[in-house]
PDB file of C-alpha atoms in Angstrom:
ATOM      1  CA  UNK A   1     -14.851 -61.197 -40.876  1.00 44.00           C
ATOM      2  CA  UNK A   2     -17.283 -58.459 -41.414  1.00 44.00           C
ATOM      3  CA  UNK A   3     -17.250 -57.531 -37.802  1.00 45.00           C
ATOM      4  CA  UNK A   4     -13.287 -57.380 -37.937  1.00 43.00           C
ATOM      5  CA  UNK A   5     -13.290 -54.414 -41.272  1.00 42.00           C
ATOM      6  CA  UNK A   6     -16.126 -52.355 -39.506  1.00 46.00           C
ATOM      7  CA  UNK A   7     -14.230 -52.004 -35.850  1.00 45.00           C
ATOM      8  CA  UNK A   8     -11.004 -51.235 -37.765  1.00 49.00           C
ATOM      9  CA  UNK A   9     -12.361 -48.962 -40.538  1.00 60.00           C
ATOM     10  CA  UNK A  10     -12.376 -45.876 -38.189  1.00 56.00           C
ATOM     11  CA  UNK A  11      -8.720 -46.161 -36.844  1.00 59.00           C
ATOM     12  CA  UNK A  12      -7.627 -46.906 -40.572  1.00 56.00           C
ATOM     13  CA  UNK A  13      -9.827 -43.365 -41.625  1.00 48.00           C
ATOM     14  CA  UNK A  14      -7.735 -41.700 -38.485  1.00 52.00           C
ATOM     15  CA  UNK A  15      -3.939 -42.789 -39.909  1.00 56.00           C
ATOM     16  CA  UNK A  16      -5.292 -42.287 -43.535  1.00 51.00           C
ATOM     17  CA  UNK A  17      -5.921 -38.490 -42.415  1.00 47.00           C
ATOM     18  CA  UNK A  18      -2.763 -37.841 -40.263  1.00 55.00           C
ATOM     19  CA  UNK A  19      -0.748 -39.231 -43.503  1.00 53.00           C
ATOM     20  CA  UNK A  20      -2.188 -36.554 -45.548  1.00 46.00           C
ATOM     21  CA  UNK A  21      -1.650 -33.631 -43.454  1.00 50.00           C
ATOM     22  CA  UNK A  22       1.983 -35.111 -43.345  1.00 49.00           C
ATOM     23  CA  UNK A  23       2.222 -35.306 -46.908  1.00 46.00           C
ATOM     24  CA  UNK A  24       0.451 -31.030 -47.086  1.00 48.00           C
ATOM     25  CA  UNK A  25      -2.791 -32.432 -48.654  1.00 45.00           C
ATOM     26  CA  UNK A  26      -4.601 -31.303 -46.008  1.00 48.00           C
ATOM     27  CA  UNK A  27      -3.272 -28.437 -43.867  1.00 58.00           C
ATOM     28  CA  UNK A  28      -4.429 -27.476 -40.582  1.00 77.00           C
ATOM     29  CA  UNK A  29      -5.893 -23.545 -40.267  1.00 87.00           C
ATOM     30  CA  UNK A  30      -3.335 -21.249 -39.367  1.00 91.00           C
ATOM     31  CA  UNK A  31      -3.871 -19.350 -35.931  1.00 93.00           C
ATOM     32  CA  UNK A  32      -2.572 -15.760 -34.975  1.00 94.00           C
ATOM     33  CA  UNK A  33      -3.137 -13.591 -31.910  1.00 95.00           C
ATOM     34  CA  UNK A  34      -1.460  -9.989 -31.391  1.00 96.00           C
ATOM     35  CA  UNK A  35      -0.949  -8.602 -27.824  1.00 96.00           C
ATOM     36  CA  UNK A  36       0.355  -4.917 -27.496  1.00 97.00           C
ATOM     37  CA  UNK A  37       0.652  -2.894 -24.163  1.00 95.00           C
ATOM     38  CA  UNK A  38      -2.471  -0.347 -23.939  1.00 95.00           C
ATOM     39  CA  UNK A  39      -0.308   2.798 -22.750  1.00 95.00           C
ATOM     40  CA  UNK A  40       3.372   3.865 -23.126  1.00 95.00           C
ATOM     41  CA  UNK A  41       4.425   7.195 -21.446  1.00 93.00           C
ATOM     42  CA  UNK A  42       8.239   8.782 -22.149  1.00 92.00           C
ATOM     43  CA  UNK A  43       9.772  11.722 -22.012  1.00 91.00           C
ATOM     44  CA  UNK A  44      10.886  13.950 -24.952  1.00 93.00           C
ATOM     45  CA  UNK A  45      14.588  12.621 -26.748  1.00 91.00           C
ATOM     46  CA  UNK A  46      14.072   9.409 -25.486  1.00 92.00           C
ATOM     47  CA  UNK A  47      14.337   6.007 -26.573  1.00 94.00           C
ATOM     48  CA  UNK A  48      10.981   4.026 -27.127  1.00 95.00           C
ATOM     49  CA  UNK A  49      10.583   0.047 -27.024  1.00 95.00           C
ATOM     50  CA  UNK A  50       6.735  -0.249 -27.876  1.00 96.00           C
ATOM     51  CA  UNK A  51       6.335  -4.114 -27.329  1.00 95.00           C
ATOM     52  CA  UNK A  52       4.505  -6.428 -29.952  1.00 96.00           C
ATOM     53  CA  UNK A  53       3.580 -10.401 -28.658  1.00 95.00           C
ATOM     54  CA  UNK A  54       2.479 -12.678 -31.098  1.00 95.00           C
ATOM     55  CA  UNK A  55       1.643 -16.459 -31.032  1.00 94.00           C
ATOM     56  CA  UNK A  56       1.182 -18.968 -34.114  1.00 93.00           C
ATOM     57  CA  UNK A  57      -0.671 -22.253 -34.432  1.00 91.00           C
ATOM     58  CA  UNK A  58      -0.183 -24.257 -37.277  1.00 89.00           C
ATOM     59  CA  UNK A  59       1.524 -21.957 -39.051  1.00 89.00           C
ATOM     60  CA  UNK A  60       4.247 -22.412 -41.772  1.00 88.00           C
ATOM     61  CA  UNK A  61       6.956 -19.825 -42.715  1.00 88.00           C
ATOM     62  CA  UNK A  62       8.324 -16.735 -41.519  1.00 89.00           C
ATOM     63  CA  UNK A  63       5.618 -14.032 -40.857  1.00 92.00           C
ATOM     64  CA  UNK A  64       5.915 -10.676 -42.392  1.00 92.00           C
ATOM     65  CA  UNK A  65       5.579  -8.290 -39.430  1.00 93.00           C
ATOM     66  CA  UNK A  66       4.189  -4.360 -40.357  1.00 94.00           C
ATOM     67  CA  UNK A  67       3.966  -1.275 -38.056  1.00 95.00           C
ATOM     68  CA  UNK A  68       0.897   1.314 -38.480  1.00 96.00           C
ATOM     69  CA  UNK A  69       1.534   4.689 -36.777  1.00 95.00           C
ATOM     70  CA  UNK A  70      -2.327   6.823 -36.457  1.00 96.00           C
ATOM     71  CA  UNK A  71      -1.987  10.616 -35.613  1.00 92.00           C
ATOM     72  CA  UNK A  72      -5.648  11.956 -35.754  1.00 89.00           C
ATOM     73  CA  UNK A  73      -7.581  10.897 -38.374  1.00 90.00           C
ATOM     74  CA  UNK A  74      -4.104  10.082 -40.390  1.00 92.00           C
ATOM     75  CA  UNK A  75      -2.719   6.797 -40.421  1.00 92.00           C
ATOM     76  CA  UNK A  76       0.943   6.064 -42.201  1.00 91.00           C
ATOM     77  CA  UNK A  77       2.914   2.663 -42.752  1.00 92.00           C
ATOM     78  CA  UNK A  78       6.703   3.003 -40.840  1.00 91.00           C
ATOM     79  CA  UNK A  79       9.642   2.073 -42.934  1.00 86.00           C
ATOM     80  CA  UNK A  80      11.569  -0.700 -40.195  1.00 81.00           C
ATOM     81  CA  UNK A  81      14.392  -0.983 -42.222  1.00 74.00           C
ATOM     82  CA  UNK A  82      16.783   1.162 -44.234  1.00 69.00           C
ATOM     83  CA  UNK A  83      14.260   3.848 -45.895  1.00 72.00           C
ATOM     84  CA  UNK A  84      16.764   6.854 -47.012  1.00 64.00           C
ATOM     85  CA  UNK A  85      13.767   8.486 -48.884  1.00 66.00           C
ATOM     86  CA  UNK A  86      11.928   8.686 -45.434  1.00 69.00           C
ATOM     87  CA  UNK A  87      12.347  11.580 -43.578  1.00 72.00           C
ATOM     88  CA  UNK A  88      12.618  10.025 -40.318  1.00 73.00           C
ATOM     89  CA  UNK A  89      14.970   7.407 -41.990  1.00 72.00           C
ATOM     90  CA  UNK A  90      16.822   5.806 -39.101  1.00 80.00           C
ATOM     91  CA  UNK A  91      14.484   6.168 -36.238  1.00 89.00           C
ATOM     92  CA  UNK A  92      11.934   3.141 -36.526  1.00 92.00           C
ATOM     93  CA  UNK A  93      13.858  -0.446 -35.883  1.00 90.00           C
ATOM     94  CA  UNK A  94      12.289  -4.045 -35.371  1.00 89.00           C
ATOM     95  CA  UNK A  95      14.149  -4.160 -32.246  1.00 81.00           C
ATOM     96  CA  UNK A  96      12.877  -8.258 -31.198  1.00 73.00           C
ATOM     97  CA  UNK A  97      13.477 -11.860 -33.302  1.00 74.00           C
ATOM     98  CA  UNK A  98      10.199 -12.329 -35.307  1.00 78.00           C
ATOM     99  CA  UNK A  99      11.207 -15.975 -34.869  1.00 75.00           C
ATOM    100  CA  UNK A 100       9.969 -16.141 -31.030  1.00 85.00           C
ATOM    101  CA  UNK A 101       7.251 -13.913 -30.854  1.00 91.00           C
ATOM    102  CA  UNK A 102       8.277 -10.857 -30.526  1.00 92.00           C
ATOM    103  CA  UNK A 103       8.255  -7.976 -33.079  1.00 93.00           C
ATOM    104  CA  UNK A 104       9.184  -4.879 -30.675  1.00 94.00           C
ATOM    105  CA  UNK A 105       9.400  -1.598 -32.698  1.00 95.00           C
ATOM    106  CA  UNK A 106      12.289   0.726 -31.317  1.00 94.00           C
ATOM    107  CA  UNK A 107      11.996   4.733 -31.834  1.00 94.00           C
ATOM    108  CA  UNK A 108      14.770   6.947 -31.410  1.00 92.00           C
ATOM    109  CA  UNK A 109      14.700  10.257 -30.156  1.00 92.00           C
ATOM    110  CA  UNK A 110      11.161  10.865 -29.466  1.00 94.00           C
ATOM    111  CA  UNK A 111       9.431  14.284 -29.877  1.00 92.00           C
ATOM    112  CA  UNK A 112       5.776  15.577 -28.935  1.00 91.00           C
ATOM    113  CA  UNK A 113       4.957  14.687 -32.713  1.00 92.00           C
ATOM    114  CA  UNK A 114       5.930  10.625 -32.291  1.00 94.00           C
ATOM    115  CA  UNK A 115       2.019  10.854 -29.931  1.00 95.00           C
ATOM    116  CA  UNK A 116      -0.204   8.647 -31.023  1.00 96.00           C
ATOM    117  CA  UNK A 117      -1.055   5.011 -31.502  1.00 97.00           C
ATOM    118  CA  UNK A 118       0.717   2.522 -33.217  1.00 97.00           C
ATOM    119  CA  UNK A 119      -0.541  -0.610 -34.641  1.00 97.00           C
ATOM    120  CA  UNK A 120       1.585  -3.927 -34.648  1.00 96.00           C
ATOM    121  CA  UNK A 121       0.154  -6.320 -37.382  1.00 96.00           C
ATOM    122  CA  UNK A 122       1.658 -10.194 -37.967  1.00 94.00           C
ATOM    123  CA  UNK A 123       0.569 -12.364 -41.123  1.00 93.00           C
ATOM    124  CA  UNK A 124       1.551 -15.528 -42.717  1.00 92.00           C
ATOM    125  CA  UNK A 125       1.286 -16.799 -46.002  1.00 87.00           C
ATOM    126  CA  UNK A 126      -1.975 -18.874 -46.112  1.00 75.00           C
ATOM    127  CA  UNK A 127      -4.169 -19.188 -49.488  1.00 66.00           C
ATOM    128  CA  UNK A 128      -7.690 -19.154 -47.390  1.00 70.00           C
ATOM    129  CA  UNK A 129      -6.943 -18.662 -43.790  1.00 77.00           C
ATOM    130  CA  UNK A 130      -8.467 -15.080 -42.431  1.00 86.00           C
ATOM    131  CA  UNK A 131      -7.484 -16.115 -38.857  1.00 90.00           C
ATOM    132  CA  UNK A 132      -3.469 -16.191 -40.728  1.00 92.00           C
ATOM    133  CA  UNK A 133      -3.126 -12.121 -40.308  1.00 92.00           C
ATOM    134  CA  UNK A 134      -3.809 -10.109 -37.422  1.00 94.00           C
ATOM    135  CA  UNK A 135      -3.295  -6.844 -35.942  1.00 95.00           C
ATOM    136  CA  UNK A 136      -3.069  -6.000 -31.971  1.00 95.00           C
ATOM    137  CA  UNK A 137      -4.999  -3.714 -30.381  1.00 95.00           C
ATOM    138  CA  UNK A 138      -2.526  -1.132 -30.966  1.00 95.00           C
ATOM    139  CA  UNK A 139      -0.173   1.154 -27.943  1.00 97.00           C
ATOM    140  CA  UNK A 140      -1.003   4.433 -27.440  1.00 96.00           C
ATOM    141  CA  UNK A 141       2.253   6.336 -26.969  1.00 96.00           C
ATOM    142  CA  UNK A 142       2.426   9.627 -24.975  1.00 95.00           C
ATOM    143  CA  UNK A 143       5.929  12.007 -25.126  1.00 94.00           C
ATOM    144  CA  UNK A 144       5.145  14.327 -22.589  1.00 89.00           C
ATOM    145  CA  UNK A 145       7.537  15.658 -19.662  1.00 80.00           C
ATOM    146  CA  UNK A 146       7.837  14.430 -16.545  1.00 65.00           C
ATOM    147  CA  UNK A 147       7.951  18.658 -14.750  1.00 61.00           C
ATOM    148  CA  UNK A 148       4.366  18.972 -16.062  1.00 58.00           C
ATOM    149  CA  UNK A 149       3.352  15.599 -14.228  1.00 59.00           C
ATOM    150  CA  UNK A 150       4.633  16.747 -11.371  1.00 62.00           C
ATOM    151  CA  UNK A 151       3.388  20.153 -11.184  1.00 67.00           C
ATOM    152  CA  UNK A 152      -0.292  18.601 -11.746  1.00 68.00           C
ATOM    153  CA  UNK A 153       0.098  15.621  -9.448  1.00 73.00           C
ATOM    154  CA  UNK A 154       1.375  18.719  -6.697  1.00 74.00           C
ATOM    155  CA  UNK A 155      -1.730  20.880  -7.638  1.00 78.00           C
ATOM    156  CA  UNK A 156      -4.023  17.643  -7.174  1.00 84.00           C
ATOM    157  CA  UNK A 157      -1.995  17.084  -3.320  1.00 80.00           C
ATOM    158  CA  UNK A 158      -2.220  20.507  -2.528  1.00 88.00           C
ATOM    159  CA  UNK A 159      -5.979  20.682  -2.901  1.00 87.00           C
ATOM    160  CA  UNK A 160      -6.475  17.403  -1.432  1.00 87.00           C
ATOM    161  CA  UNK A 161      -4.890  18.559   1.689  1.00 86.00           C
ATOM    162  CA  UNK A 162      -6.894  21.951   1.794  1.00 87.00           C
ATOM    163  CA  UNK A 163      -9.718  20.124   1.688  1.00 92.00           C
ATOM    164  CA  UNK A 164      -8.637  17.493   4.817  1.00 84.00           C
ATOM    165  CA  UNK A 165      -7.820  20.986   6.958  1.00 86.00           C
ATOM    166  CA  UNK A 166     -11.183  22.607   6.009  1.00 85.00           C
ATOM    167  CA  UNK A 167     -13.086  19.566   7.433  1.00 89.00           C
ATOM    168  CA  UNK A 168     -10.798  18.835  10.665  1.00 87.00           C
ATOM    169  CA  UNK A 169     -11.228  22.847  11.234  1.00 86.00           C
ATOM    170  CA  UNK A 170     -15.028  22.321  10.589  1.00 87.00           C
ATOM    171  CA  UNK A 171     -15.073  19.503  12.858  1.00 84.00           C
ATOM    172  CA  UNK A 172     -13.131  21.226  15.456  1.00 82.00           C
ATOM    173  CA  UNK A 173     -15.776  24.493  15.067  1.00 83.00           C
ATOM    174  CA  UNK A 174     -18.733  21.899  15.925  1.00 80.00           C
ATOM    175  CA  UNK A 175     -16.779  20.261  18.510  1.00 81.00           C
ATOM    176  CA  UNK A 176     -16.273  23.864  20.879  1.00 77.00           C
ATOM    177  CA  UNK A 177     -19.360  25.652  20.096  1.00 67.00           C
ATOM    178  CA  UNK A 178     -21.405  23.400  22.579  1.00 65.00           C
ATOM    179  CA  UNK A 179     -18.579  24.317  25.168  1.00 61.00           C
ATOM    180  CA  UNK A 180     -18.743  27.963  24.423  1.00 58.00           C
ATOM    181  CA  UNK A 181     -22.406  28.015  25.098  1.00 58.00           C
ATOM    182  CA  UNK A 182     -22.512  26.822  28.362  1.00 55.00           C
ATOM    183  CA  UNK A 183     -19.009  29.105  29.148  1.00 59.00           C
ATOM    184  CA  UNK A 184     -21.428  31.748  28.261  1.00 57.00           C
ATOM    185  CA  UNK A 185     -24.651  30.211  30.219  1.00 61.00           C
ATOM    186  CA  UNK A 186     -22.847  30.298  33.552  1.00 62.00           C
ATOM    187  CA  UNK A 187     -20.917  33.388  32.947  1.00 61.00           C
ATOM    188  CA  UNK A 188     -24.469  35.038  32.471  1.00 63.00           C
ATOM    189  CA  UNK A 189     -25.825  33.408  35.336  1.00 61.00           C
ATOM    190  CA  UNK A 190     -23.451  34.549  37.951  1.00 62.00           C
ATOM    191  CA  UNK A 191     -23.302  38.409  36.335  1.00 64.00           C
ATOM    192  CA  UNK A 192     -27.099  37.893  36.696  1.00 60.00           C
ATOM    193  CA  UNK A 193     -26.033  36.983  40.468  1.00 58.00           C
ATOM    194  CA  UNK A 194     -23.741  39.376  40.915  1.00 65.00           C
ATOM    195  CA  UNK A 195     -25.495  42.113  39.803  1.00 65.00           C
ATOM    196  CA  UNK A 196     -28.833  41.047  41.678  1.00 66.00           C
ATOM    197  CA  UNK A 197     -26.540  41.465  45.007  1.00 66.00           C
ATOM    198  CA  UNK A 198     -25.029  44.841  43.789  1.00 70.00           C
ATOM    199  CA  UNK A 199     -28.791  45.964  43.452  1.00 71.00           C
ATOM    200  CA  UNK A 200     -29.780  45.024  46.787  1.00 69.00           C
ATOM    201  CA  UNK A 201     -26.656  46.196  48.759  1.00 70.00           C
ATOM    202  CA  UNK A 202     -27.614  49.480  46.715  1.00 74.00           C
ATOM    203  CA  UNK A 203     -31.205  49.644  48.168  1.00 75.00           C
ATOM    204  CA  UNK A 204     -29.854  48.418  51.475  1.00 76.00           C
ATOM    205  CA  UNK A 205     -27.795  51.470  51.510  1.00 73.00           C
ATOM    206  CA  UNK A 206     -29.760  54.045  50.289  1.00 75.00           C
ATOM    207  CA  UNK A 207     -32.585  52.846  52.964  1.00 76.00           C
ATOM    208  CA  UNK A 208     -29.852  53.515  55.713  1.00 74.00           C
ATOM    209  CA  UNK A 209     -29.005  56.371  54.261  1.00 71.00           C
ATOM    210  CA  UNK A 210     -32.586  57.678  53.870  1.00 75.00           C
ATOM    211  CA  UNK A 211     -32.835  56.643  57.486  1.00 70.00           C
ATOM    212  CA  UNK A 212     -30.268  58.373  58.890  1.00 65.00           C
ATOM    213  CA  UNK A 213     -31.144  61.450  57.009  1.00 66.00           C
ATOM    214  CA  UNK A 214     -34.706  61.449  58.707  1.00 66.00           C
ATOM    215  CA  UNK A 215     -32.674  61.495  62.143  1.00 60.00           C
ATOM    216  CA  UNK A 216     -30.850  63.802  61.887  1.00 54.00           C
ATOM    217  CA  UNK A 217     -33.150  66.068  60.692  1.00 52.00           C
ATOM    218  CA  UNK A 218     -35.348  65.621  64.106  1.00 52.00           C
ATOM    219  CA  UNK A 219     -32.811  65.834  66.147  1.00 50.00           C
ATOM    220  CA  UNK A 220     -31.105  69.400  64.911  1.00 48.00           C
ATOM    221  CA  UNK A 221     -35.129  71.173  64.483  1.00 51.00           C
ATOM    222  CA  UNK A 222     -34.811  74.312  66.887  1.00 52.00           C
ATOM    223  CA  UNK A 223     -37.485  74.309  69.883  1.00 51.00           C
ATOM    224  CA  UNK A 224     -40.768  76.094  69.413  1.00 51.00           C
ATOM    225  CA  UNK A 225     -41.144  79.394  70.899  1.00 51.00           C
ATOM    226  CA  UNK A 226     -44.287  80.348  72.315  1.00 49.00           C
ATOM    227  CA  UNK A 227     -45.283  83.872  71.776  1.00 51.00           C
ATOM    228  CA  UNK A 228     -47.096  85.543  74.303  1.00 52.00           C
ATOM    229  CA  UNK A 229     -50.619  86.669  73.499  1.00 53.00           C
ATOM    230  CA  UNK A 230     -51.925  90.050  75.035  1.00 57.00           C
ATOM    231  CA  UNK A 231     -51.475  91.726  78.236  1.00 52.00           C
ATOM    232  CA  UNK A 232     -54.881  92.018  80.453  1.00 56.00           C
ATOM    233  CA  UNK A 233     -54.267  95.786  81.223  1.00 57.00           C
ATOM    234  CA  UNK A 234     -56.925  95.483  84.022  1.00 56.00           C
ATOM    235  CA  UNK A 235     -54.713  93.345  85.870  1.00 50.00           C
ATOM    236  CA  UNK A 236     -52.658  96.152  86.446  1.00 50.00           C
ATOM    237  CA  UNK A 237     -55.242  98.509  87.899  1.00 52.00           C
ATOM    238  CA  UNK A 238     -56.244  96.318  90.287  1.00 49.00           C
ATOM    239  CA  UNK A 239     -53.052  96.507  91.663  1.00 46.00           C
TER     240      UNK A 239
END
């Protein structure tokens, strides 16, 4: 008998709980996570659909969904419903059913002035529960225009490609200098050549010429004339 109570006193401890948490005695702890997209980029006097992802475990209720806009150090609640004493009345809109997740804030007309981040933040009604209200990591949202992008993603390709034809150009430089330099070895060696046979057929010549000078000279000399010495007058008397 005694073995019989202590087998079934754990399975009776097990209903005896789930019977109270039916009954809200004892409530299970309420669970939220926020997701938000890190960056949003638009163009000026556009629409904006900054989206906001939310799951709940063992939550109750209908959560109370709030959006936090931060401009520099200034942070400001947004009014996401009608707000005719806000100056931008109109232009904030929960734009998703809070019921299945989603709490998407909407922004009409955006200017360079809606930059910034903005802060998505879901919490239910718990008495204890921290874990019942959180905040995503917030969206940065940039209103900038798309001619400006363009212009600096053309600057970027334009010096990308300067640099690609300074190194093919460099390469190309290395490539025909060893080329050049023997182009210019054998073009020296044969002027050496040629120039060597221009020097001999010079000293060739001007031998020949030296030669034929010496010739000529010994050829056109006039004889010698002998001139008599003088006359042996006693020759004469003999006579």
């Amino acid at each position: 008998m005694g073995l019989g109570v202590r087998c079934t006193t754990p399975l009776a401890l097990l209903l005896l709980v789930m019977d109270l948490r039916t009954a809200g005695l004892v409530a299970a702890t309420c669970v939220v996570a926020v997701q938000q997209k890190p960056l949003v980029v638009r163009q000026p006097a556009s629409n904006v659909t900054i989206t906001c992802n939310f799951t709940a475990h063992h939550c109750s209720g209908q959560p109370q969904v709030t959006w936090y806009s931060i401009h520099g150090d200034r942070s400001r609640k947004l009014c996401v419903e009608e707000c005719p004493d806000e100056e931008d009345a109109g232009r904030f809109q929960l734009h998703a059913p809070v019921g299945k997740g989603k709490a998407n804030l909407r922004i009409r007309q955006v200017t360079g002035k809606d930059s910034g981040v903005y802060v998505c933040t879901v919490a239910y009604k718990h008495p204890s529960a921290l874990t019942a209200r959180q905040a995503g990591n917030g969206t940065t949202l940039k209103v900038t225009d798309d001619r400006g992008i363009d212009l600096w993603l053309k600057s970027i390709l334009i010096a990308v490609l300067s640099i690609y034809a300074l190194c093919i150009t460099i390469n190309l430089l290395q490539t025909l200098k060893p080329s050049r330099k023997v182009d210019l070895q054998n073009r020296t060696s044969s002027s050496l050549v040629e120039e060597s046979g221009s020097l001999a057929l010079q000293a060739i010549a001007h031998e020949l010429h030296s030669k034929f000078r010496t010739g000529s000279c010994s050829s056109l000399s006039p004889p010698q004339q002998h001139t008599a010495g003088p006359v042996d007058e006693s020759i004469y008397q003999n006579v």
